[in-house]
One Martini backbone bead per residue (centre of mass of N, CA, C, O) as a GRO file, in nm:
protein
  274
    1MET     BB    1  -0.773   0.285   1.602
    2LYS     BB    2  -0.652   0.362   1.266
    3THR     BB    3  -0.617   0.541   0.936
    4ILE     BB    4  -0.506   0.434   0.624
    5LEU     BB    5  -0.348   0.557   0.349
    6THR     BB    6  -0.418   0.431   0.048
    7ILE     BB    7  -0.192   0.523  -0.234
    8ALA     BB    8  -0.223   0.331  -0.587
    9ALA     BB    9  -0.282  -0.020  -0.724
   10SER     BB   10  -0.462  -0.218  -0.873
   11ASP     BB   11  -0.544  -0.565  -0.840
   12THR     BB   12  -0.714  -0.845  -0.957
   13SER     BB   13  -0.514  -1.085  -0.732
   14ALA     BB   14  -0.480  -0.985  -0.477
   15GLY     BB   15  -0.139  -0.909  -0.388
   16ALA     BB   16  -0.135  -0.636  -0.440
   17GLY     BB   17  -0.187  -0.365  -0.381
   18ILE     BB   18  -0.409  -0.219  -0.301
   19GLN     BB   19  -0.552  -0.558  -0.159
   20GLN     BB   20  -0.282  -0.577   0.003
   21ASP     BB   21  -0.313  -0.326   0.175
   22LEU     BB   22  -0.590  -0.396   0.331
   23LYS     BB   23  -0.468  -0.693   0.363
   24THR     BB   24  -0.278  -0.589   0.634
   25ILE     BB   25  -0.441  -0.326   0.828
   26THR     BB   26  -0.628  -0.583   0.910
   27SER     BB   27  -0.420  -0.781   0.999
   28LEU     BB   28  -0.369  -0.532   1.272
   29GLY     BB   29  -0.642  -0.414   1.358
   30HIS     BB   30  -0.762  -0.143   1.136
   31TYR     BB   31  -0.822   0.134   0.922
   32GLY     BB   32  -0.859   0.112   0.517
   33VAL     BB   33  -0.794   0.327   0.271
   34THR     BB   34  -0.847   0.437  -0.099
   35ALA     BB   35  -0.631   0.587  -0.341
   36ILE     BB   36  -0.645   0.529  -0.717
   37THR     BB   37  -0.410   0.519  -0.995
   38ALA     BB   38  -0.499   0.275  -1.110
   39LEU     BB   39  -0.535  -0.003  -1.356
   40THR     BB   40  -0.504  -0.339  -1.345
   41ALA     BB   41  -0.410  -0.626  -1.549
   42GLN     BB   42  -0.344  -0.907  -1.360
   43ASN     BB   43  -0.165  -1.180  -1.248
   44THR     BB   44   0.114  -1.424  -1.171
   45ARG     BB   45   0.202  -1.392  -1.453
   46GLY     BB   46   0.145  -1.057  -1.487
   47VAL     BB   47   0.117  -0.802  -1.680
   48GLU     BB   48  -0.080  -0.666  -1.886
   49GLN     BB   49  -0.236  -0.369  -1.791
   50VAL     BB   50  -0.267   0.009  -1.776
   51MET     BB   51  -0.506   0.231  -1.599
   52GLU     BB   52  -0.523   0.491  -1.539
   53VAL     BB   53  -0.642   0.830  -1.353
   54PRO     BB   54  -0.751   1.074  -1.378
   55THR     BB   55  -0.608   1.341  -1.188
   56ASP     BB   56  -0.927   1.446  -1.091
   57PHE     BB   57  -0.981   1.205  -0.956
   58PHE     BB   58  -0.824   1.166  -0.759
   59ARG     BB   59  -0.850   1.449  -0.661
   60ALA     BB   60  -1.151   1.348  -0.526
   61GLN     BB   61  -1.058   1.082  -0.338
   62LEU     BB   62  -0.929   1.271  -0.160
   63SER     BB   63  -1.128   1.462  -0.097
   64ALA     BB   64  -1.342   1.307  -0.005
   65LEU     BB   65  -1.175   1.193   0.203
   66PHE     BB   66  -1.061   1.460   0.441
   67SER     BB   67  -1.393   1.577   0.434
   68ASP     BB   68  -1.390   1.342   0.698
   69ILE     BB   69  -1.112   1.166   0.714
   70ASN     BB   70  -0.853   1.055   0.944
   71ILE     BB   71  -0.533   1.067   0.914
   72ASP     BB   72  -0.253   0.868   1.002
   73ALA     BB   73  -0.146   0.758   0.730
   74ILE     BB   74   0.071   0.689   0.451
   75LYS     BB   75   0.105   0.559   0.174
   76ILE     BB   76   0.269   0.468  -0.124
   77GLY     BB   77   0.270   0.377  -0.444
   78VAL     BB   78   0.181   0.364  -0.810
   79ILE     BB   79   0.266   0.635  -0.989
   80PRO     BB   80   0.207   0.673  -1.322
   81ASN     BB   81   0.248   0.981  -1.335
   82ARG     BB   82   0.342   1.325  -1.265
   83GLU     BB   83   0.038   1.430  -1.193
   84ILE     BB   84   0.008   1.255  -0.925
   85ALA     BB   85   0.245   1.339  -0.835
   86ALA     BB   86   0.194   1.620  -0.757
   87GLU     BB   87  -0.047   1.579  -0.575
   88ILE     BB   88   0.048   1.522  -0.384
   89VAL     BB   89   0.284   1.649  -0.281
   90ALA     BB   90   0.022   1.911  -0.212
   91LEU     BB   91  -0.066   1.692   0.017
   92ILE     BB   92   0.212   1.654   0.260
   93PRO     BB   93   0.178   1.940   0.398
   94LYS     BB   94  -0.123   1.913   0.538
   95VAL     BB   95  -0.156   1.624   0.710
   96HIS     BB   96   0.143   1.558   0.952
   97VAL     BB   97   0.205   1.237   0.833
   98PRO     BB   98   0.341   0.933   0.792
   99VAL     BB   99   0.503   0.897   0.466
  100VAL     BB  100   0.532   0.561   0.285
  101LEU     BB  101   0.746   0.531   0.020
  102ASP     BB  102   0.697   0.283  -0.240
  103PRO     BB  103   0.896   0.259  -0.511
  104VAL     BB  104   0.730   0.154  -0.801
  105LEU     BB  105   0.905   0.098  -1.117
  106ALA     BB  106   0.844  -0.225  -1.131
  107SER     BB  107   0.752  -0.520  -1.223
  108THR     BB  108   0.876  -0.860  -1.176
  109SER     BB  109   0.786  -0.883  -1.504
  110GLY     BB  110   0.813  -0.615  -1.638
  111TRP     BB  111   0.708  -0.335  -1.571
  112ASN     BB  112   0.680   0.023  -1.657
  113PHE     BB  113   0.543   0.277  -1.422
  114LEU     BB  114   0.767   0.489  -1.590
  115ASP     BB  115   0.922   0.740  -1.648
  116ALA     BB  116   1.232   0.928  -1.602
  117ALA     BB  117   0.985   1.187  -1.543
  118CYS     BB  118   0.879   1.090  -1.309
  119VAL     BB  119   1.176   1.036  -1.140
  120GLU     BB  120   1.273   1.292  -1.142
  121TYR     BB  121   1.078   1.435  -0.985
  122ILE     BB  122   1.045   1.232  -0.713
  123LYS     BB  123   1.295   1.265  -0.634
  124ASN     BB  124   1.297   1.585  -0.596
  125ASN     BB  125   0.977   1.623  -0.445
  126LEU     BB  126   0.869   1.351  -0.302
  127ILE     BB  127   1.097   1.229  -0.109
  128PRO     BB  128   1.121   1.499   0.030
  129LEU     BB  129   0.884   1.438   0.250
  130CYS     BB  130   0.923   1.144   0.372
  131THR     BB  131   0.973   0.991   0.582
  132LEU     BB  132   1.000   0.674   0.424
  133VAL     BB  133   1.174   0.471   0.220
  134THR     BB  134   1.181   0.134   0.029
  135PRO     BB  135   1.430   0.032  -0.197
  136ASN     BB  136   1.534  -0.180  -0.376
  137ILE     BB  137   1.816  -0.222  -0.520
  138PRO     BB  138   1.728  -0.159  -0.835
  139GLU     BB  139   1.566   0.093  -0.718
  140THR     BB  140   1.861   0.252  -0.620
  141ILE     BB  141   1.961   0.261  -0.797
  142ARG     BB  142   1.790   0.451  -1.043
  143LEU     BB  143   1.803   0.642  -0.839
  144LEU     BB  144   2.107   0.695  -0.807
  145GLU     BB  145   2.274   0.749  -1.104
  146ALA     BB  146   2.196   0.999  -1.205
  147MET     BB  147   2.376   1.137  -0.884
  148SER     BB  148   2.614   0.922  -0.929
  149SER     BB  149   2.976   0.889  -0.991
  150ASP     BB  150   2.960   0.583  -0.944
  151THR     BB  151   2.808   0.372  -1.171
  152PRO     BB  152   2.934   0.127  -1.172
  153ASN     BB  153   2.952   0.039  -0.860
  154ILE     BB  154   2.626   0.047  -0.884
  155HIS     BB  155   2.638  -0.285  -1.055
  156GLU     BB  156   2.824  -0.408  -0.898
  157HIS     BB  157   2.677  -0.487  -0.578
  158GLN     BB  158   2.370  -0.531  -0.654
  159ASN     BB  159   2.446  -0.876  -0.509
  160LYS     BB  160   2.556  -0.681  -0.257
  161GLU     BB  161   2.510  -0.616   0.044
  162THR     BB  162   2.592  -0.517   0.226
  163SER     BB  163   2.805  -0.306   0.019
  164PHE     BB  164   2.552  -0.158  -0.081
  165SER     BB  165   2.423  -0.028   0.145
  166LYS     BB  166   2.697   0.100   0.303
  167LYS     BB  167   2.802   0.307   0.071
  168LEU     BB  168   2.530   0.425   0.020
  169GLY     BB  169   2.308   0.534   0.230
  170ASN     BB  170   2.423   0.764   0.306
  171GLU     BB  171   2.349   0.906   0.024
  172LEU     BB  172   2.039   0.905   0.046
  173VAL     BB  173   2.051   1.094   0.231
  174ALA     BB  174   2.216   1.341   0.195
  175ARG     BB  175   2.001   1.373  -0.061
  176PHE     BB  176   1.677   1.336   0.020
  177HIS     BB  177   1.581   1.361   0.321
  178THR     BB  178   1.571   1.072   0.426
  179SER     BB  179   1.445   0.755   0.498
  180PHE     BB  180   1.615   0.457   0.454
  181LEU     BB  181   1.499   0.113   0.309
  182VAL     BB  182   1.739  -0.132   0.167
  183LYS     BB  183   1.663  -0.384   0.006
  184GLY     BB  184   1.780  -0.720  -0.008
  185GLY     BB  185   1.594  -0.982  -0.194
  186HIS     BB  186   1.733  -0.938  -0.411
  187ALA     BB  187   2.030  -1.062  -0.276
  188GLU     BB  188   2.227  -1.280  -0.171
  189GLY     BB  189   2.160  -1.579   0.087
  190ILE     BB  190   2.020  -1.700   0.378
  191GLU     BB  191   1.962  -1.407   0.400
  192SER     BB  192   1.750  -1.130   0.433
  193ILE     BB  193   1.877  -0.770   0.380
  194ASP     BB  194   1.754  -0.444   0.580
  195THR     BB  195   1.853  -0.087   0.574
  196LEU     BB  196   1.880   0.173   0.827
  197TYR     BB  197   1.842   0.540   0.726
  198THR     BB  198   1.877   0.773   0.913
  199THR     BB  199   1.862   1.115   0.934
  200ASP     BB  200   2.037   1.072   1.257
  201ASN     BB  201   2.262   0.857   1.169
  202LYS     BB  202   2.168   0.603   1.171
  203VAL     BB  203   2.167   0.181   1.191
  204TYR     BB  204   1.996  -0.051   1.049
  205GLU     BB  205   1.959  -0.435   1.081
  206PHE     BB  206   1.744  -0.730   0.900
  207LYS     BB  207   1.734  -1.034   0.981
  208LEU     BB  208   1.630  -1.303   0.762
  209PRO     BB  209   1.469  -1.578   0.641
  210ARG     BB  210   1.465  -1.737   0.375
  211ILE     BB  211   1.209  -1.859   0.205
  212ASP     BB  212   1.083  -2.182  -0.035
  213THR     BB  213   0.941  -1.954  -0.264
  214HIS     BB  214   0.653  -1.865  -0.482
  215ASN     BB  215   0.531  -1.635  -0.298
  216LEU     BB  216   0.602  -1.315  -0.319
  217HIS     BB  217   0.323  -1.104  -0.399
  218GLY     BB  218   0.370  -0.829  -0.234
  219THR     BB  219   0.587  -0.765  -0.057
  220GLY     BB  220   0.623  -0.458  -0.084
  221CYS     BB  221   0.363  -0.395   0.022
  222THR     BB  222   0.341  -0.497   0.313
  223LEU     BB  223   0.583  -0.350   0.459
  224SER     BB  224   0.482  -0.088   0.407
  225THR     BB  225   0.216  -0.082   0.504
  226ALA     BB  226   0.297  -0.147   0.816
  227ILE     BB  227   0.553   0.029   0.856
  228ALA     BB  228   0.283   0.225   0.838
  229THR     BB  229   0.060   0.125   1.040
  230ASN     BB  230   0.270   0.148   1.317
  231LEU     BB  231   0.316   0.479   1.291
  232ALA     BB  232   0.005   0.551   1.324
  233THR     BB  233   0.077   0.463   1.658
  234GLY     BB  234   0.382   0.510   1.771
  235LEU     BB  235   0.613   0.396   1.649
  236SER     BB  236   0.943   0.356   1.591
  237LEU     BB  237   1.099   0.305   1.286
  238PRO     BB  238   1.231   0.078   1.399
  239ASP     BB  239   1.012  -0.090   1.505
  240SER     BB  240   0.770  -0.067   1.246
  241VAL     BB  241   1.001  -0.254   1.047
  242ARG     BB  242   1.074  -0.492   1.248
  243LEU     BB  243   0.694  -0.579   1.272
  244ALA     BB  244   0.706  -0.580   0.926
  245LYS     BB  245   0.922  -0.797   0.900
  246GLU     BB  246   0.737  -1.017   1.083
  247THR     BB  247   0.454  -0.985   0.884
  248THR     BB  248   0.612  -1.040   0.640
  249LEU     BB  249   0.716  -1.321   0.706
  250LYS     BB  250   0.464  -1.499   0.804
  251GLY     BB  251   0.296  -1.472   0.555
  252ILE     BB  252   0.428  -1.633   0.402
  253ILE     BB  253   0.461  -1.887   0.578
  254GLU     BB  254   0.141  -1.916   0.502
  255GLY     BB  255   0.210  -1.885   0.172
  256LYS     BB  256   0.376  -2.109   0.023
  257ASN     BB  257   0.163  -2.331  -0.052
  258LEU     BB  258   0.016  -2.219  -0.287
  259LYS     BB  259  -0.253  -2.225  -0.480
  260ILE     BB  260  -0.243  -1.919  -0.711
  261GLY     BB  261  -0.189  -1.966  -0.934
  262HIS     BB  262   0.100  -2.043  -1.209
  263GLY     BB  263   0.314  -1.814  -1.004
  264ASN     BB  264   0.326  -1.547  -0.840
  265GLY     BB  265   0.211  -1.559  -0.548
  266PRO     BB  266   0.061  -1.477  -0.238
  267LEU     BB  267  -0.003  -1.424   0.046
  268TRP     BB  268  -0.060  -1.435   0.374
  269LEU     BB  269  -0.288  -1.283   0.673
  270SER     BB  270  -0.490  -1.429   0.858
  271GLN     BB  271  -0.257  -1.477   1.120
  272VAL     BB  272  -0.050  -1.265   1.169
  273ASN     BB  273  -0.227  -1.219   1.502
  274SER     BB  274  -0.158  -1.513   1.620
   0.00000   0.00000   0.00000
């Protein structure tokens, strides 16, 4: 059994964040530990309020964990401010484990978690330390628009998954010196196509059918956490992504008819390993 640390925010509806990360890790047969970056008041309709964890308490969480428990991989979700980002940046070079960053820049309902200064700090200091970064298309646009001379074309291609990924994926890797999984869930088409760009100049496409459901809350958390868990077991990056995509798809299928709340409901992971 491997131990995966999730650094993320708490979700009161338990469909995303720390709660969904723990459910994902457990469903895959491993053990999850947590360092909470923020508390959110949210439900299936959206985020209503966010309370950032004080930096010294966040630091204490990390200290308590690493003084006692062997961590095999790290997944990072919501980072609410530059101070907490700096704590994570200081940690990663010391631990020598796979790190997967899901750059949650805004919630599906529109809550902006990060200001421009924090995004810039994460781009320059955190992303180059990670094993893999998993932005969706809107997040990829935000990461690239400040560095690219081709910003108008970034927006032009945001709904064209193949041309978008192929045009900009290599630029991501070259700029940040890490691997990227550009998720195609926001694009058009009957398939959801995620494109993996690796630091060894290889490209992998992962195609899965789109499921007709309103229950997609926590999809990105599930995918990134499953990738980190797979990497902890020693799987290669492409295999880790492929299996994580399968896990996420199963969770979507199992959860598509759930009646939890009145908005964007959660995935269901209890049968992932069956």
